[in-house]
mmCIF file of C-alpha atoms in Angstrom:
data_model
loop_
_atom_site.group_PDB
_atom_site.id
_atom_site.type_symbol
_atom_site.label_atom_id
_atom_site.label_comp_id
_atom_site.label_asym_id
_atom_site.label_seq_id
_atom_site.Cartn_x
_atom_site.Cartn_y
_atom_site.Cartn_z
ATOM 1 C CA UNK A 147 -127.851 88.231 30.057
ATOM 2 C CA UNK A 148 -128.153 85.551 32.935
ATOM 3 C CA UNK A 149 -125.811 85.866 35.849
ATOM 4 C CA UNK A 150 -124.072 82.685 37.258
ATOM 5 C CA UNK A 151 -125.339 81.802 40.822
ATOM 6 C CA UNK A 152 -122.037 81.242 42.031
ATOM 7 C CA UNK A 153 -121.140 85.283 41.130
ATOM 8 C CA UNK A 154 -124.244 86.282 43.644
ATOM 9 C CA UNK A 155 -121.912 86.171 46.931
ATOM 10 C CA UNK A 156 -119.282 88.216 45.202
ATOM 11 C CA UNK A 157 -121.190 90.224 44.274
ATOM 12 C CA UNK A 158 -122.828 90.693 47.589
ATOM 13 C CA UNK A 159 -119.646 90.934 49.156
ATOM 14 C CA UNK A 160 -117.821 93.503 46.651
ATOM 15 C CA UNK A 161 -121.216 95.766 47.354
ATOM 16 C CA UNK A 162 -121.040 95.438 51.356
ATOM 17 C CA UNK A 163 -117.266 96.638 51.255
ATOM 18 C CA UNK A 164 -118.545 99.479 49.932
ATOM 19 C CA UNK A 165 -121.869 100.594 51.608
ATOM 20 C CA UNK A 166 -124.114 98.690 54.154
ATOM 21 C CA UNK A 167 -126.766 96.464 52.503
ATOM 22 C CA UNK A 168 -129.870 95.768 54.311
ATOM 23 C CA UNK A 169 -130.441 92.616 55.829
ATOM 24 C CA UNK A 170 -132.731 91.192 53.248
ATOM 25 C CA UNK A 171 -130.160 92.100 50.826
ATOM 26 C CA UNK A 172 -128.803 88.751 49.993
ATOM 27 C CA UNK A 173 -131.883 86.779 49.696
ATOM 28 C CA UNK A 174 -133.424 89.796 47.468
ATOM 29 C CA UNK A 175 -129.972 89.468 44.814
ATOM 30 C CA UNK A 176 -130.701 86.140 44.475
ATOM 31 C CA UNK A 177 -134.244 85.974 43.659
ATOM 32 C CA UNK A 178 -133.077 88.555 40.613
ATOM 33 C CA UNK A 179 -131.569 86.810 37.041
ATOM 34 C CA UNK A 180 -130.208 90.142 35.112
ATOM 35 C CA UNK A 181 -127.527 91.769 35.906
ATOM 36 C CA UNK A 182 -129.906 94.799 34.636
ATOM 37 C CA UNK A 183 -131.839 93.764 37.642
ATOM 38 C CA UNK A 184 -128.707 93.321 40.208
ATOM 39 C CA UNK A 185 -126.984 96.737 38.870
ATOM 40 C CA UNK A 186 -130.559 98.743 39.373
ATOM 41 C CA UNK A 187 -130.953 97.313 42.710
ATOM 42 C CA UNK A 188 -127.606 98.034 44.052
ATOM 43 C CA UNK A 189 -127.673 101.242 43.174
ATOM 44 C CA UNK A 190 -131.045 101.702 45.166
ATOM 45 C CA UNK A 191 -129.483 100.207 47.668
ATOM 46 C CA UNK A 192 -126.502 102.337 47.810
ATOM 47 C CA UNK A 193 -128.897 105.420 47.394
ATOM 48 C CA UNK A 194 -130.559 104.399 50.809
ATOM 49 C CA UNK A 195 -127.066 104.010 52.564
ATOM 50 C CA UNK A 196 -125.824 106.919 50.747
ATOM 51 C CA UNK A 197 -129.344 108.933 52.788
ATOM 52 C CA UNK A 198 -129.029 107.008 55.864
ATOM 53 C CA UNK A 199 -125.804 108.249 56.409
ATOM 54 C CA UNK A 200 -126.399 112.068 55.505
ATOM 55 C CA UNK A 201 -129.614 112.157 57.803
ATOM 56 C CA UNK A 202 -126.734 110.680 60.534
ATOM 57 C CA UNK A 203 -124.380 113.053 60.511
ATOM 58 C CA UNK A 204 -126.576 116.110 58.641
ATOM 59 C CA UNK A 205 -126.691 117.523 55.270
ATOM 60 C CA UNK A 206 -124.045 120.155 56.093
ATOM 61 C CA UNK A 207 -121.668 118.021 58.054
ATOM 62 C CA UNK A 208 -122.276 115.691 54.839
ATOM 63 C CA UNK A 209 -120.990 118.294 52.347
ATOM 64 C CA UNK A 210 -117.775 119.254 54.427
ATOM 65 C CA UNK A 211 -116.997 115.218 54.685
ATOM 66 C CA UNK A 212 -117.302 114.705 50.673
ATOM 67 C CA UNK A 213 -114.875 117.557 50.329
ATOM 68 C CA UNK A 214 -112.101 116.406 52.720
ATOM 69 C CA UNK A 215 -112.922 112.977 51.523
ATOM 70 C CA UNK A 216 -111.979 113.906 48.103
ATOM 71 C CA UNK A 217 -109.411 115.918 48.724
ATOM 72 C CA UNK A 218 -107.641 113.690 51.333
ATOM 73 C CA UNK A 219 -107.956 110.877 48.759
ATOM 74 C CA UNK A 220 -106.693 112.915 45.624
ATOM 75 C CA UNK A 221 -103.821 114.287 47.758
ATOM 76 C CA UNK A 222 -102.592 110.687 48.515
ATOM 77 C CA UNK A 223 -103.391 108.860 44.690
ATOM 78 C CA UNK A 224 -102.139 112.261 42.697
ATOM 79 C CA UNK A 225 -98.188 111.406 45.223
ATOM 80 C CA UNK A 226 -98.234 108.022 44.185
ATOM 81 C CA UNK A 227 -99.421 109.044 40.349
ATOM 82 C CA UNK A 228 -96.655 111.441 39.749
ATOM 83 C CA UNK A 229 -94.156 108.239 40.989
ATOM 84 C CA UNK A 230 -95.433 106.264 38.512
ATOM 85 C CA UNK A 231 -95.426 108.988 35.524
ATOM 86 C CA UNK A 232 -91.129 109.548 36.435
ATOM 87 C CA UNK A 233 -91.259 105.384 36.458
ATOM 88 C CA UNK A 234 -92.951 105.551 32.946
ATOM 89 C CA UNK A 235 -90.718 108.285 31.968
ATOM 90 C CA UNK A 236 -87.557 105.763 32.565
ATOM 91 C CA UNK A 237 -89.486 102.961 31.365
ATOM 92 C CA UNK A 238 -90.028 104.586 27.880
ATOM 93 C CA UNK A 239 -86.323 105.325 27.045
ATOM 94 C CA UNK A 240 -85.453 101.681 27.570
ATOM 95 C CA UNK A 241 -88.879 100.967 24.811
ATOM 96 C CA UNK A 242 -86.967 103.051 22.265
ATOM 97 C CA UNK A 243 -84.348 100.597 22.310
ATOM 98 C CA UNK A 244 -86.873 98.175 20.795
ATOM 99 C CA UNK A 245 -87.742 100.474 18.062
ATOM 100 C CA UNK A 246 -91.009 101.931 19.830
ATOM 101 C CA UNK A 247 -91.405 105.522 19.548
ATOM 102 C CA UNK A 248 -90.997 107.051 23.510
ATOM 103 C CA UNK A 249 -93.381 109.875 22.698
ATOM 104 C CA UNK A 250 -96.285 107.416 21.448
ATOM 105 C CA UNK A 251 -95.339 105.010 24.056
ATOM 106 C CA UNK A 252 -95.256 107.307 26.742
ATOM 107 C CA UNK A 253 -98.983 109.547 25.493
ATOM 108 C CA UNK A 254 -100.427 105.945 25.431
ATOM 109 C CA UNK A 255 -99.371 105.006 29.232
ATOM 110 C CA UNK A 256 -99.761 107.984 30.283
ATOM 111 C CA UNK A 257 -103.263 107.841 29.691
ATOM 112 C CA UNK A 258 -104.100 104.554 30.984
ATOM 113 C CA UNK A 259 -102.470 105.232 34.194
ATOM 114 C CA UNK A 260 -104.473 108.485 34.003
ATOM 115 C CA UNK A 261 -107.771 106.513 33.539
ATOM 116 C CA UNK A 262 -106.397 104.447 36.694
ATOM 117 C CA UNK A 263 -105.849 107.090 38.945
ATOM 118 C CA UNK A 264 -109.587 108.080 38.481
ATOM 119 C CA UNK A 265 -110.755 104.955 38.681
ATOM 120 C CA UNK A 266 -109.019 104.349 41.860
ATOM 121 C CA UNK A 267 -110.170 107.724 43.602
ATOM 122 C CA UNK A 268 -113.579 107.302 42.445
ATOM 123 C CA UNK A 269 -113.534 104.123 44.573
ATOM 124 C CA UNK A 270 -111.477 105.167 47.631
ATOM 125 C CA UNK A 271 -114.038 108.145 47.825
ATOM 126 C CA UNK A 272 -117.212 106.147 47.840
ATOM 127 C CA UNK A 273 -115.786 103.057 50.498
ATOM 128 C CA UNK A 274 -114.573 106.217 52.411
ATOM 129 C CA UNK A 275 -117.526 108.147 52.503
ATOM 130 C CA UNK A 276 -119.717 105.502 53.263
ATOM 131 C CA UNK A 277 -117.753 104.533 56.414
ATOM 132 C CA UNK A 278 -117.393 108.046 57.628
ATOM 133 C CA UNK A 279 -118.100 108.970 60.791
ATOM 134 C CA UNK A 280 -118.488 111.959 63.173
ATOM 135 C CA UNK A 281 -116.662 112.035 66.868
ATOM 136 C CA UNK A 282 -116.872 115.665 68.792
ATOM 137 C CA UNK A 283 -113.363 117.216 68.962
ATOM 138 C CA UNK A 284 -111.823 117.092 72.482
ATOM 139 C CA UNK A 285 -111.653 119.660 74.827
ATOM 140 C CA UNK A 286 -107.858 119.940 75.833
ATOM 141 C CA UNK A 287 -107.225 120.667 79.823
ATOM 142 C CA UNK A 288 -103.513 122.093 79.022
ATOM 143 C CA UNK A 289 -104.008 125.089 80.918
ATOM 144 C CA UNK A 290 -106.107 127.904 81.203
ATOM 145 C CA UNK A 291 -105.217 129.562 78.018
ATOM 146 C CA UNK A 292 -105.410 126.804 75.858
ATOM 147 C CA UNK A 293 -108.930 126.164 77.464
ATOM 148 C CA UNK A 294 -109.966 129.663 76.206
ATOM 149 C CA UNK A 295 -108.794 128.931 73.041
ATOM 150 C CA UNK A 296 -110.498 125.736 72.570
ATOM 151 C CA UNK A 297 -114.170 127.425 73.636
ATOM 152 C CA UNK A 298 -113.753 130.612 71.428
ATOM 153 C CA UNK A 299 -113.474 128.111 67.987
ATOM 154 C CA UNK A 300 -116.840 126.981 66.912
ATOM 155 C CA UNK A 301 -117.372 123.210 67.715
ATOM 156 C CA UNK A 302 -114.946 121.222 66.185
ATOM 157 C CA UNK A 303 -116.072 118.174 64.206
ATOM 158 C CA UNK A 304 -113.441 115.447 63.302
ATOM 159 C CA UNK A 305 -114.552 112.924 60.416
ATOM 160 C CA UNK A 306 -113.445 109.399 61.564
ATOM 161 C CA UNK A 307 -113.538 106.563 59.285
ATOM 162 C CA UNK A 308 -115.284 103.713 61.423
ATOM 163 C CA UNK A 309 -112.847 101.061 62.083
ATOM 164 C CA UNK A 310 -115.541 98.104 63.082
ATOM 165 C CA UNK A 311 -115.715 96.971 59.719
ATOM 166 C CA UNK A 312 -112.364 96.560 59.859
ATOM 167 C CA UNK A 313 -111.725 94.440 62.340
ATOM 168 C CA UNK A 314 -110.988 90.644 60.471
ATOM 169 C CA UNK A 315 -108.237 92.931 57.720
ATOM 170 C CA UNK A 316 -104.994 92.009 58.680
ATOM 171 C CA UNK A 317 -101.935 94.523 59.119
ATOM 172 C CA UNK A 318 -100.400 93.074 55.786
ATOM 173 C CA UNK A 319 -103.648 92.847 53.609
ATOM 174 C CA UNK A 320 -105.121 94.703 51.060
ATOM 175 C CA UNK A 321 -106.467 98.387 52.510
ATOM 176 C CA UNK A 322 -110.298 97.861 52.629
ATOM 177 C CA UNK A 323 -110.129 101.701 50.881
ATOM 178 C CA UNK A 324 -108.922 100.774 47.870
ATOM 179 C CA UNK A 325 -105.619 102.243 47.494
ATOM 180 C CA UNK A 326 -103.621 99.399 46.991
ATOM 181 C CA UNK A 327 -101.412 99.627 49.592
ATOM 182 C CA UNK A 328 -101.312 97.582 53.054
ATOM 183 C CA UNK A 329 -103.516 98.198 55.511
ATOM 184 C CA UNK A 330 -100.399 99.095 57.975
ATOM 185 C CA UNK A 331 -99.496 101.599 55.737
ATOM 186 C CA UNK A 332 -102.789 103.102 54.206
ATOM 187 C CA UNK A 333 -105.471 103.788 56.846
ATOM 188 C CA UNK A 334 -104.263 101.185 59.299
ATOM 189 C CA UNK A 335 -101.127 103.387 60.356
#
């Protein structure tokens, strides 16, 4: 079906958080009327970001980002997943006070929250991985030995999430990520 005119900014601006659009972005999404259309060409879109960046920082460097990525981003939703299941847990015992049955209540929510936490991965991963970017490790002066040290390891490579796009979030918003926390406390810390 049609798409409402007014949506076409959102929409642009939901995509850019993610990945970069080109320049001719906006004035392409508005010549389009399906949201077939709109959905197609934002996923070309992302698939040109999605090369742009892997010719950037290499197709090897690219693999090793998507797996810290992930893993960085599971570690940190799974911690705040297993606080809501014991929340759940305490908030089903007070249900079978209304004559719910805890088990069914607490399969059901338990699955939602489930669906959640993948959801909310999913996303962190790709506004993550699309901001990524590659600074060469330091070389430490310490002293001698810790100079040795630091030229006998290969080259270290540090994935950096680029902070100019988030220059205009402020300390108590929304972290541009996706975790739901604050800024401050999510990737602004």
């Amino acid at each position: 079906g049609d798409l409402p005119e007014w949506n076409l900014k959102e929409i642009y601006d939901g995509a850019n958080l993610i990945f970069f659009l080109s320049a001719d972005a906006q004035q392409k999404l508005s010549e389009l009327k399906e949201k077939e259309q709109i959905a197609d060409y934002l996923i070309e879109e992302a698939k040109k970001s999605y090369q742009a960046k892997e010719k950037e920082v290499g197709e090897q460097n690219m693999r090793q980002i998507e797996k810290l990525m992930t893993l960085r981003t599971i570690d940190i939703f799974w911690m705040e997943h297993l606080d809501n299941m014991d929340h759940l847990r305490d908030s089903v015992r007070l249900r079978a006070y209304g004559q719910r049955d805890p088990l069914v209540e607490y399969k059901n929510e338990g699955h939602r929250l489930f669906q959640n936490l993948m959801a909310a991965i999913d996303s962190a991963v790709a506004k993550t991985i699309f901001r990524v970017s590659l600074t060469k490790e330091p070389v430490r002066q310490e002293s001698p030995m810790m100079r040795h040290a630091q030229e006998n390891r290969s080259a270290g490579i540090n994935a950096s999430v680029s902070q100019s796009s988030n220059k205009n979030i402020g300390r108590n918003d929304p972290c541009w990520c996706g975790s739901g926390k604050k800024y401050k406390r999510c990737h602004g810390a």
